[in-house]
Amino acid sequence: MANRLTMAHPTAAMRQRLQSPAVVTLAAMAALTALTTSAAARQARPAATIEATAPREAGEPIMAIVSIKTQKVTFYDADGWILRAPVSTGITGRETPAGVFAVIEKDKDHHSTLYDDAWMPNMQRLTWNGIALHGGPLPGYAASHGCVRMPYGFAEDLFDKTRIGMRVIIAPNDAAPVEFSHPALFVPNAEALAAAPARAETLARDAEDAARTADEAKKAAATATRETTSLTASLRKLELLKSRADAELAFADKALAAAKTDQARAKAEDLKQKAAPKAADAGAQLDTAKADAKSKLDAATAAKDAAKAAQVRKVDTAKAASAAKLALEPVSVYISRATKKLYVRRDTHKPWPDGGEVFDATIEVPVTIRDPDKPIGTHVFTAMAPDGASLRWTAVTIDNGDDAKDALDRITIPHDVLDRIAPTVLPRSSIIVSDEPLSSETNYRTEFVAVLSNQPQGGFITRRPTVEVPVASANSWGDNGFGFFFQPNPAPQAGNMRQPAGQYYRPVQQGWRW
């Protein structure tokens, strides 16, 4: 305090020293250094370095858009932006991949197994090879190894507001959703939408009944099989006894025919008298057993047929029940110009032991794209909220090609897909149109992962890829229609293949944890 007061009221001697050339020079240099440092800091830091909250009551976040250029993230609900914050994305060589993602796992207190147990609080995973949103230090510029760091407090406040499946768009530049309408966007059917919950409940009961009936029929068939097995063994034993009795009788007849003396004839007659009733009794027992066995064998065959029919009904009702249950969920559609296919994903909410939830992937069909050799861009269309009998949609474009309208004009979605999806389409549903194929990181525990191949992806492809994994499919029954089979993604996006980015793809290796 004394020093500060002294400096506030300097003596004449002190004023003389302060005005000396050396002191003035040092002061000028210090001021210049401070100005230079300040300018450098301003240049290094993005314009938006302050967290912001919309001046209204916020709804549930539907999407997040990260801008790599300005190092910020913005969250949107049905009515617009609700939260903004600075971020820190990947450094050169470990760049955060630009593209389209969704939250696939959440962990309040995550620690990295790749980077020395580094603390990544309030982690929201985007890929199983380790790209995520999480709390972390923000120096004001890109500084991570590929993840998107958010302010610690911001990440904590946000954590409980989001859900699995929330759309996350990582854009090379600034991007924002704009109101959008187009005839190709799904329009729900009011009657189908209203009836969907009751239909799902009814079909779920039907599936349970069919499963119970199938289990009972299977047990009955197994019991019948055991009984017929025992019955068959008994018949074989009687057949053997009859064969032996018939053989003895035939031997007696042969001995009688060959007898040359009265003694031999008498002996043969004695054998025949003993063998004949024995053979007759064995034959009678066998005939009776066969008559009794026929009805049991017919019943066993009927039981097996009933079990097969019940199993078919179990599979069919399980598929119908799973489809009806999925109709209550938002649907995500991905249309790739690279593969000329349309892919559909819905969250089954079935937890997986290794983390995350299973996504249904039962629809994958060819799609017609006009001028397939012409770039179409990457566009994300999202149903934000009901709009009368329809839905209010937005569009976000993150990679140039056609504009959003022209991109949809070029696509013809198969009618059978429309019939399965459109009637019960809900808010939070989306249609993604892109030049890119799906990334090889798209699997049974992801919605869609697609990265822009004309942007650097160092933080993505330097990580160990996820192993080949099963895709949820109702083509394989079990667990109320959600079965699993191992299927690699068709023509997956294998990393940045364009020469300017200098990236490459490495084959799939074991391991996905990070």
Coordinates of C-alpha atoms in Angstrom, one line a residue:
M1 CA 0.0 0.0 0.0
A2 CA 2.8 2.4 0.9
N3 CA 4.5 1.9 -2.5
R4 CA 1.2 2.5 -4.3
L5 CA 0.6 5.7 -2.4
T6 CA 4.2 6.9 -3.1
M7 CA 3.8 6.2 -6.8
A8 CA 0.4 8.1 -6.8
H9 CA 2.1 11.2 -5.3
P10 CA 5.8 11.1 -6.5
T11 CA 8.3 13.5 -5.1
A12 CA 10.3 15.9 -7.3
A13 CA 13.3 13.6 -7.2
M14 CA 11.2 10.7 -8.3
R15 CA 9.6 12.7 -11.1
Q16 CA 13.0 13.6 -12.3
R17 CA 14.1 9.9 -12.4
L18 CA 10.9 8.9 -14.1
Q19 CA 11.5 11.5 -16.8
S20 CA 15.1 10.4 -17.5
P21 CA 15.8 9.2 -21.1
A22 CA 16.5 5.6 -19.9
V23 CA 13.3 5.3 -18.0
V24 CA 11.3 6.8 -20.8
T25 CA 12.9 4.3 -23.3
L26 CA 12.2 1.4 -21.0
A27 CA 8.6 2.5 -20.5
A28 CA 8.1 2.9 -24.2
M29 CA 9.5 -0.6 -24.9
A30 CA 7.3 -2.0 -22.2
A31 CA 4.2 -0.3 -23.7
L32 CA 5.2 -1.5 -27.2
T33 CA 5.6 -5.1 -25.9
A34 CA 2.3 -4.9 -24.1
L35 CA 0.6 -3.6 -27.3
T36 CA 2.3 -6.3 -29.4
T37 CA 1.3 -9.1 -27.0
S38 CA -2.2 -7.8 -26.8
A39 CA -2.5 -7.7 -30.6
A40 CA -1.1 -11.2 -30.9
A41 CA -3.5 -12.4 -28.3
R42 CA -6.4 -10.8 -30.1
Q43 CA -5.2 -12.3 -33.4
A44 CA -4.9 -15.8 -31.8
R45 CA -8.3 -15.7 -30.2
P46 CA -11.5 -16.0 -32.1
A47 CA -14.0 -13.3 -32.1
A48 CA -16.6 -15.2 -30.0
T49 CA -14.8 -16.0 -26.8
I50 CA -17.7 -15.5 -24.4
E51 CA -20.4 -17.9 -23.5
A52 CA -23.9 -16.8 -24.4
T53 CA -27.4 -17.9 -23.6
A54 CA -30.5 -16.9 -25.6
P55 CA -32.7 -14.4 -23.8
R56 CA -35.7 -16.8 -23.6
E57 CA -36.6 -20.1 -22.1
A58 CA -34.7 -22.8 -23.8
G59 CA -36.1 -26.1 -25.0
E60 CA -34.2 -29.4 -25.4
P61 CA -31.2 -29.1 -27.7
I62 CA -31.8 -30.7 -31.1
M63 CA -28.5 -30.0 -32.7
A64 CA -25.1 -28.5 -32.1
I65 CA -22.9 -26.9 -34.8
V66 CA -19.2 -26.5 -34.2
S67 CA -17.3 -24.0 -36.3
I68 CA -13.7 -24.9 -36.8
K69 CA -12.9 -21.5 -38.3
T70 CA -14.2 -19.4 -35.4
Q71 CA -13.7 -22.0 -32.7
K72 CA -17.2 -21.9 -31.3
V73 CA -20.1 -24.2 -30.7
T74 CA -23.8 -23.2 -30.9
F75 CA -26.7 -25.3 -29.7
Y76 CA -30.2 -25.1 -31.1
D77 CA -33.6 -26.1 -29.9
A78 CA -36.8 -26.0 -32.0
D79 CA -37.0 -22.2 -32.0
G80 CA -33.3 -21.2 -32.7
W81 CA -30.0 -20.9 -30.9
I82 CA -30.0 -21.4 -27.1
L83 CA -26.3 -21.7 -26.1
R84 CA -23.0 -20.5 -27.5
A85 CA -19.5 -21.1 -26.2
P86 CA -15.9 -21.0 -27.4
V87 CA -14.2 -24.3 -28.1
S88 CA -10.8 -25.7 -28.9
T89 CA -10.7 -28.2 -31.8
G90 CA -7.8 -30.3 -33.1
I91 CA -4.3 -29.0 -33.8
T92 CA -2.5 -29.3 -37.1
G93 CA -1.9 -33.0 -37.8
R94 CA -4.7 -34.0 -35.3
E95 CA -7.5 -32.0 -36.8
T96 CA -11.1 -32.4 -35.7
P97 CA -12.9 -34.0 -38.7
A98 CA -15.5 -31.8 -40.3
G99 CA -18.7 -33.7 -41.0
V100 CA -21.9 -35.0 -39.6
F101 CA -22.2 -36.9 -36.3
A102 CA -24.6 -37.7 -33.4
V103 CA -24.1 -38.2 -29.7
I104 CA -23.7 -42.0 -29.1
E105 CA -22.6 -42.1 -25.5
K106 CA -22.4 -39.9 -22.5
D107 CA -20.0 -40.2 -19.5
K108 CA -20.0 -37.6 -16.7
D109 CA -16.5 -38.4 -15.5
H110 CA -14.6 -39.8 -18.4
H111 CA -10.8 -40.5 -18.4
S112 CA -8.9 -41.2 -21.6
T113 CA -7.2 -44.6 -22.0
L114 CA -5.3 -43.1 -25.0
Y115 CA -3.8 -39.9 -23.5
D116 CA -2.4 -40.8 -20.0
D117 CA -5.7 -41.0 -18.2
A118 CA -6.5 -37.4 -19.2
W119 CA -9.6 -36.1 -17.6
M120 CA -12.4 -35.4 -20.1
P121 CA -15.4 -34.4 -17.9
N122 CA -18.9 -34.4 -19.2
M123 CA -17.9 -36.3 -22.3
Q124 CA -20.4 -36.8 -25.1
R125 CA -19.0 -39.3 -27.6
L126 CA -19.4 -38.8 -31.4
T127 CA -17.3 -41.8 -32.6
W128 CA -16.1 -45.0 -31.0
N129 CA -12.5 -44.3 -32.2
G130 CA -12.5 -41.3 -29.8
I131 CA -13.9 -38.0 -31.1
A132 CA -16.1 -36.3 -28.5
L133 CA -17.4 -33.1 -27.0
H134 CA -16.1 -32.6 -23.5
G135 CA -14.9 -30.0 -20.9
G136 CA -11.3 -28.9 -21.2
P137 CA -8.8 -26.1 -21.2
L138 CA -9.4 -23.4 -23.8
P139 CA -6.3 -21.4 -24.8
G140 CA -8.3 -19.5 -27.4
Y141 CA -7.2 -21.5 -30.4
A142 CA -7.2 -25.1 -31.7
A143 CA -5.3 -27.2 -29.2
S144 CA -6.8 -30.6 -28.8
H145 CA -5.9 -34.0 -30.3
G146 CA -9.1 -34.2 -32.3
C147 CA -11.9 -33.7 -29.8
V148 CA -14.0 -30.6 -29.3
R149 CA -13.1 -29.0 -25.9
M150 CA -15.8 -26.8 -24.3
P151 CA -15.5 -24.7 -21.2
Y152 CA -15.7 -26.8 -18.1
G153 CA -18.8 -25.2 -16.6
F154 CA -20.5 -25.0 -19.9
A155 CA -20.0 -28.7 -20.6
E156 CA -21.3 -29.5 -17.1
D157 CA -24.4 -27.4 -17.4
L158 CA -25.1 -28.9 -20.9
F159 CA -24.5 -32.5 -20.0
D160 CA -28.0 -33.3 -18.6
K161 CA -29.8 -31.3 -21.3
T162 CA -28.8 -33.5 -24.3
R163 CA -29.7 -37.0 -25.3
I164 CA -28.3 -39.9 -27.3
G165 CA -28.8 -39.2 -31.0
M166 CA -28.6 -35.4 -30.8
R167 CA -27.2 -34.2 -34.1
V168 CA -23.7 -32.7 -34.0
I169 CA -22.4 -30.9 -37.1
I170 CA -18.7 -29.9 -37.3
A171 CA -18.4 -27.3 -40.0
P172 CA -15.1 -26.0 -41.6
N173 CA -16.6 -22.5 -41.5
D174 CA -19.6 -20.8 -39.8
A175 CA -22.9 -22.5 -40.5
A176 CA -26.4 -22.2 -39.1
P177 CA -29.8 -23.7 -39.7
V178 CA -32.2 -21.8 -41.9
E179 CA -35.9 -22.3 -42.4
F180 CA -36.5 -24.6 -45.3
S181 CA -39.3 -26.4 -47.2
H182 CA -39.3 -28.8 -50.1
P183 CA -41.7 -31.4 -51.4
A184 CA -39.2 -34.2 -50.8
L185 CA -39.2 -33.6 -47.0
F186 CA -41.3 -36.1 -45.1
V187 CA -44.8 -35.2 -44.1
P188 CA -46.5 -37.2 -41.4
N189 CA -50.0 -38.7 -41.7
A190 CA -52.1 -37.4 -38.8
E191 CA -54.1 -40.6 -38.4
A192 CA -51.1 -42.9 -38.6
L193 CA -49.2 -40.7 -36.1
A194 CA -52.1 -40.7 -33.6
A195 CA -52.6 -44.5 -34.0
A196 CA -48.9 -45.3 -33.7
P197 CA -48.6 -45.7 -29.9
A198 CA -51.7 -48.0 -29.6
R199 CA -50.5 -50.0 -32.6
A200 CA -47.0 -50.4 -31.1
E201 CA -48.6 -51.6 -27.8
T202 CA -50.9 -54.1 -29.5
L203 CA -48.1 -55.5 -31.7
A204 CA -45.9 -55.8 -28.7
R205 CA -48.5 -57.9 -26.9
D206 CA -49.0 -60.0 -30.1
A207 CA -45.2 -60.5 -30.2
E208 CA -45.1 -61.6 -26.5
D209 CA -48.0 -64.0 -27.1
A210 CA -46.4 -65.4 -30.2
A211 CA -43.1 -65.8 -28.3
R212 CA -44.8 -67.6 -25.5
T213 CA -46.7 -69.8 -27.9
A214 CA -43.5 -70.6 -29.8
D215 CA -41.7 -71.5 -26.6
E216 CA -44.6 -73.8 -25.5
A217 CA -44.8 -75.4 -29.0
K218 CA -41.0 -75.9 -28.9
K219 CA -41.2 -77.7 -25.6
A220 CA -44.2 -79.8 -26.8
A221 CA -42.2 -80.8 -29.9
A222 CA -39.2 -81.6 -27.8
T223 CA -41.3 -83.8 -25.5
A224 CA -42.9 -85.5 -28.5
T225 CA -39.5 -86.1 -30.0
R226 CA -38.2 -87.7 -26.8
E227 CA -41.3 -89.9 -26.7
T228 CA -41.0 -91.0 -30.3
T229 CA -37.3 -91.7 -29.8
S230 CA -38.2 -94.0 -27.0
L231 CA -41.1 -95.5 -29.1
T232 CA -38.8 -96.0 -32.1
A233 CA -36.3 -97.9 -29.9
S234 CA -39.1 -100.1 -28.6
L235 CA -40.3 -100.9 -32.1
R236 CA -36.8 -101.8 -33.2
K237 CA -36.5 -104.1 -30.2
L238 CA -39.9 -105.8 -31.1
E239 CA -38.8 -106.0 -34.7
L240 CA -35.6 -107.7 -33.6
L241 CA -37.5 -110.2 -31.4
K242 CA -40.0 -111.0 -34.3
S243 CA -37.1 -111.5 -36.7
R244 CA -35.5 -113.9 -34.3
A245 CA -38.8 -115.8 -33.7
D246 CA -39.4 -115.9 -37.5
A247 CA -35.8 -117.2 -37.9
E248 CA -36.4 -120.0 -35.4
L249 CA -39.6 -121.0 -37.0
A250 CA -38.0 -121.0 -40.5
F251 CA -35.1 -123.1 -39.0
A252 CA -37.7 -125.6 -37.6
D253 CA -39.5 -125.8 -41.0
K254 CA -36.2 -126.4 -42.7
A255 CA -35.2 -129.1 -40.2
L256 CA -38.6 -130.8 -40.6
A257 CA -38.3 -130.8 -44.4
A258 CA -34.8 -132.2 -44.1
A259 CA -35.6 -134.9 -41.5
K260 CA -34.7 -138.4 -42.7
T261 CA -35.6 -140.3 -39.6
D262 CA -38.6 -140.4 -37.2
Q263 CA -36.3 -139.2 -34.4
A264 CA -35.2 -136.2 -36.5
R265 CA -38.7 -135.5 -37.6
A266 CA -40.0 -135.5 -34.0
K267 CA -37.3 -133.2 -32.9
A268 CA -38.0 -130.8 -35.7
E269 CA -41.8 -130.9 -34.9
D270 CA -41.0 -130.0 -31.3
L271 CA -38.9 -127.1 -32.4
K272 CA -41.7 -125.9 -34.7
Q273 CA -44.3 -126.2 -32.0
K274 CA -42.3 -124.0 -29.8
A275 CA -41.2 -121.5 -32.5
A276 CA -44.6 -120.9 -34.1
P277 CA -46.5 -119.4 -31.1
K278 CA -43.4 -117.4 -30.2
A279 CA -43.3 -115.9 -33.7
A280 CA -47.0 -115.3 -33.7
D281 CA -46.8 -113.6 -30.3
A282 CA -43.9 -111.4 -31.5
G283 CA -45.8 -110.5 -34.6
A284 CA -48.9 -109.6 -32.7
Q285 CA -46.9 -107.4 -30.2
L286 CA -45.2 -105.6 -33.1
D287 CA -48.5 -105.0 -34.9
T288 CA -50.0 -103.6 -31.8
A289 CA -47.0 -101.4 -31.1
K290 CA -47.0 -100.1 -34.7
A291 CA -50.7 -99.3 -34.5
D292 CA -50.1 -97.5 -31.2
A293 CA -47.0 -95.8 -32.5
K294 CA -48.6 -94.4 -35.6
S295 CA -50.9 -92.0 -33.7
K296 CA -48.0 -90.9 -31.5
L297 CA -45.6 -90.5 -34.5
D298 CA -48.4 -88.5 -36.3
A299 CA -48.8 -86.4 -33.1
A300 CA -45.0 -85.8 -32.9
T301 CA -44.9 -84.7 -36.6
A302 CA -47.8 -82.4 -35.9
A303 CA -46.1 -81.0 -32.9
K304 CA -42.9 -80.3 -34.9
D305 CA -44.9 -78.6 -37.7
A306 CA -46.8 -76.5 -35.0
A307 CA -43.4 -75.5 -33.5
K308 CA -42.1 -74.4 -36.9
A309 CA -45.3 -72.4 -37.6
A310 CA -45.1 -70.8 -34.2
Q311 CA -41.5 -69.9 -34.7
V312 CA -42.3 -68.2 -38.0
R313 CA -45.1 -66.3 -36.3
K314 CA -42.8 -65.3 -33.5
V315 CA -40.3 -63.9 -36.0
D316 CA -43.0 -62.1 -38.0
T317 CA -44.7 -60.6 -35.0
A318 CA -41.4 -59.6 -33.5
K319 CA -40.5 -57.8 -36.7
A320 CA -43.9 -56.0 -36.8
A321 CA -43.6 -55.1 -33.1
S322 CA -40.0 -53.7 -33.6
A323 CA -41.1 -51.7 -36.6
A324 CA -44.1 -50.3 -34.7
K325 CA -41.8 -49.4 -31.8
L326 CA -39.3 -47.8 -34.0
A327 CA -42.1 -45.7 -35.6
L328 CA -42.3 -43.9 -32.2
E329 CA -38.7 -42.7 -32.6
P330 CA -37.2 -39.9 -34.8
V331 CA -35.8 -41.3 -38.0
S332 CA -32.5 -40.3 -39.6
V333 CA -31.9 -40.8 -43.3
Y334 CA -28.5 -40.6 -45.0
I335 CA -28.3 -40.4 -48.8
S336 CA -24.8 -40.8 -50.3
R337 CA -23.9 -39.8 -53.8
A338 CA -20.7 -41.8 -53.5
T339 CA -22.6 -45.1 -53.0
K340 CA -25.9 -44.1 -54.5
K341 CA -27.6 -45.6 -51.5
L342 CA -30.1 -44.5 -48.9
Y343 CA -29.6 -45.6 -45.3
V344 CA -32.0 -45.4 -42.3
R345 CA -31.2 -45.3 -38.6
R346 CA -33.3 -45.3 -35.5
D347 CA -32.3 -45.6 -31.9
T348 CA -33.7 -48.8 -30.3
H349 CA -32.7 -47.6 -26.8
K350 CA -31.3 -51.1 -26.3
P351 CA -28.1 -50.6 -24.1
W352 CA -25.0 -52.4 -25.2
P353 CA -22.7 -53.9 -22.5
D354 CA -19.6 -52.1 -23.8
G355 CA -21.4 -48.7 -23.8
G356 CA -23.9 -46.7 -25.9
E357 CA -27.1 -47.9 -27.4
V358 CA -28.0 -50.0 -30.5
F359 CA -29.3 -48.3 -33.6
D360 CA -31.6 -50.1 -36.0
A361 CA -30.3 -50.4 -39.6
T362 CA -32.8 -52.5 -41.3
I363 CA -33.4 -50.2 -44.3
E364 CA -30.6 -49.8 -46.9
V365 CA -31.7 -49.4 -50.5
P366 CA -30.4 -48.0 -53.8
V367 CA -31.5 -44.4 -54.5
T368 CA -31.7 -42.5 -57.8
I369 CA -29.6 -39.3 -58.0
R370 CA -29.8 -37.2 -61.1
D371 CA -26.4 -36.3 -62.6
P372 CA -24.6 -38.7 -60.3
D373 CA -21.2 -37.4 -61.4
K374 CA -21.9 -33.8 -60.3
P375 CA -21.1 -32.8 -56.7
I376 CA -24.2 -32.4 -54.5
G377 CA -22.6 -31.0 -51.4
T378 CA -23.4 -31.9 -47.8
H379 CA -26.7 -30.8 -46.4
V380 CA -28.5 -31.6 -43.2
F381 CA -32.3 -31.2 -43.1
T382 CA -33.9 -31.4 -39.7
A383 CA -37.5 -31.5 -38.6
M384 CA -37.5 -29.0 -35.7
A385 CA -41.1 -29.0 -34.6
P386 CA -44.7 -29.7 -35.7
D387 CA -46.2 -27.1 -38.0
G388 CA -49.9 -27.8 -38.2
A389 CA -50.4 -31.1 -39.9
S390 CA -46.8 -31.0 -41.2
L391 CA -43.3 -30.3 -39.8
R392 CA -41.1 -27.2 -39.7
W393 CA -37.7 -28.1 -41.3
T394 CA -34.3 -26.4 -41.3
A395 CA -31.3 -26.8 -43.6
V396 CA -27.6 -26.6 -42.8
T397 CA -25.0 -26.7 -45.6
I398 CA -21.4 -27.4 -44.7
D399 CA -19.8 -28.4 -48.0
N400 CA -20.6 -26.7 -51.2
G401 CA -22.0 -28.4 -54.3
D402 CA -25.6 -27.7 -55.2
D403 CA -27.6 -25.5 -52.9
A404 CA -30.0 -27.3 -50.6
K405 CA -33.0 -27.1 -52.8
D406 CA -31.2 -28.3 -55.9
A407 CA -29.7 -31.1 -54.0
L408 CA -33.1 -32.5 -53.0
D409 CA -34.4 -31.9 -56.5
R410 CA -31.9 -34.4 -57.8
I411 CA -33.0 -37.2 -55.5
T412 CA -35.8 -39.7 -55.9
I413 CA -36.5 -41.6 -52.7
P414 CA -38.1 -45.1 -53.3
H415 CA -41.9 -45.1 -52.6
D416 CA -41.7 -48.2 -50.3
V417 CA -39.2 -46.3 -48.1
L418 CA -41.5 -43.3 -48.0
D419 CA -44.4 -45.5 -47.1
R420 CA -42.4 -47.0 -44.1
I421 CA -41.0 -43.7 -42.8
A422 CA -43.1 -40.7 -43.7
P423 CA -46.5 -41.5 -42.1
T424 CA -45.1 -41.4 -38.5
V425 CA -42.1 -39.0 -38.9
L426 CA -41.5 -37.0 -35.8
P427 CA -39.6 -33.8 -34.8
R428 CA -35.8 -34.4 -34.5
S429 CA -35.9 -36.5 -37.6
S430 CA -33.4 -35.7 -40.3
I431 CA -32.3 -36.2 -43.9
I432 CA -28.6 -35.9 -44.7
V433 CA -27.6 -35.6 -48.3
S434 CA -23.9 -35.8 -49.1
D435 CA -21.2 -36.5 -51.7
E436 CA -19.5 -38.6 -49.0
P437 CA -19.9 -42.3 -48.3
L438 CA -20.6 -43.3 -44.7
S439 CA -17.4 -43.5 -42.6
S440 CA -16.2 -46.9 -41.5
E441 CA -16.9 -45.6 -38.0
T442 CA -20.6 -46.0 -38.7
N443 CA -21.7 -49.2 -37.0
Y444 CA -24.4 -50.8 -34.8
R445 CA -23.8 -48.3 -32.0
T446 CA -23.8 -45.1 -34.1
E447 CA -26.4 -43.2 -36.0
F448 CA -24.3 -41.8 -38.9
V449 CA -20.7 -40.8 -39.1
A450 CA -19.7 -39.0 -42.3
V451 CA -16.6 -36.8 -42.6
L452 CA -15.7 -34.3 -45.4
S453 CA -13.0 -35.8 -47.5
N454 CA -11.8 -32.3 -48.6
Q455 CA -10.9 -31.3 -45.1
P456 CA -8.0 -32.5 -42.9
Q457 CA -8.9 -35.3 -40.5
G458 CA -5.7 -35.9 -38.6
G459 CA -7.4 -36.3 -35.3
F460 CA -9.7 -38.9 -36.8
I461 CA -7.6 -41.3 -38.9
T462 CA -4.6 -41.3 -36.6
R463 CA -6.8 -43.1 -34.0
R464 CA -7.3 -46.9 -34.1
P465 CA -10.4 -47.6 -36.2
T466 CA -13.3 -49.5 -34.6
V467 CA -13.4 -53.2 -35.2
E468 CA -15.9 -54.7 -37.6
V469 CA -19.1 -54.9 -35.6
P470 CA -22.7 -56.2 -36.0
V471 CA -25.5 -54.1 -37.3
A472 CA -28.9 -54.1 -35.7
S473 CA -31.3 -55.8 -38.0
A474 CA -34.8 -57.2 -37.7
N475 CA -33.8 -59.7 -40.4
S476 CA -32.3 -61.7 -37.5
W477 CA -34.9 -62.3 -34.8
G478 CA -34.4 -62.1 -31.1
D479 CA -34.8 -59.5 -28.3
N480 CA -38.2 -58.3 -29.6
G481 CA -37.1 -58.2 -33.2
F482 CA -33.6 -56.6 -32.7
G483 CA -31.1 -59.2 -33.9
F484 CA -27.5 -58.7 -34.8
F485 CA -25.3 -59.9 -37.6
F486 CA -21.8 -58.9 -38.6
Q487 CA -21.8 -56.7 -41.7
P488 CA -19.2 -54.2 -42.8
N489 CA -20.5 -51.0 -44.1
P490 CA -20.8 -51.0 -47.9
A491 CA -18.1 -48.8 -49.5
P492 CA -17.3 -47.1 -46.2
Q493 CA -15.6 -43.8 -46.1
A494 CA -12.0 -44.7 -45.4
G495 CA -10.6 -41.4 -44.5
N496 CA -9.5 -38.4 -46.4
M497 CA -8.5 -39.7 -49.8
R498 CA -7.9 -36.4 -51.5
Q499 CA -4.3 -35.5 -52.2
P500 CA -4.2 -31.9 -50.9
A501 CA -5.1 -33.1 -47.3
G502 CA -2.4 -35.7 -47.4
Q503 CA -4.4 -38.2 -45.5
Y504 CA -4.7 -42.0 -45.9
Y505 CA -6.7 -44.9 -44.6
R506 CA -5.4 -47.7 -42.4
P507 CA -7.1 -51.1 -42.2
V508 CA -9.4 -51.8 -39.3
Q509 CA -7.6 -52.9 -36.2
Q510 CA -8.7 -54.4 -32.9
G511 CA -9.7 -51.9 -30.2
W512 CA -12.0 -48.9 -30.0
R513 CA -11.7 -47.5 -26.5
W514 CA -9.8 -44.3 -26.0

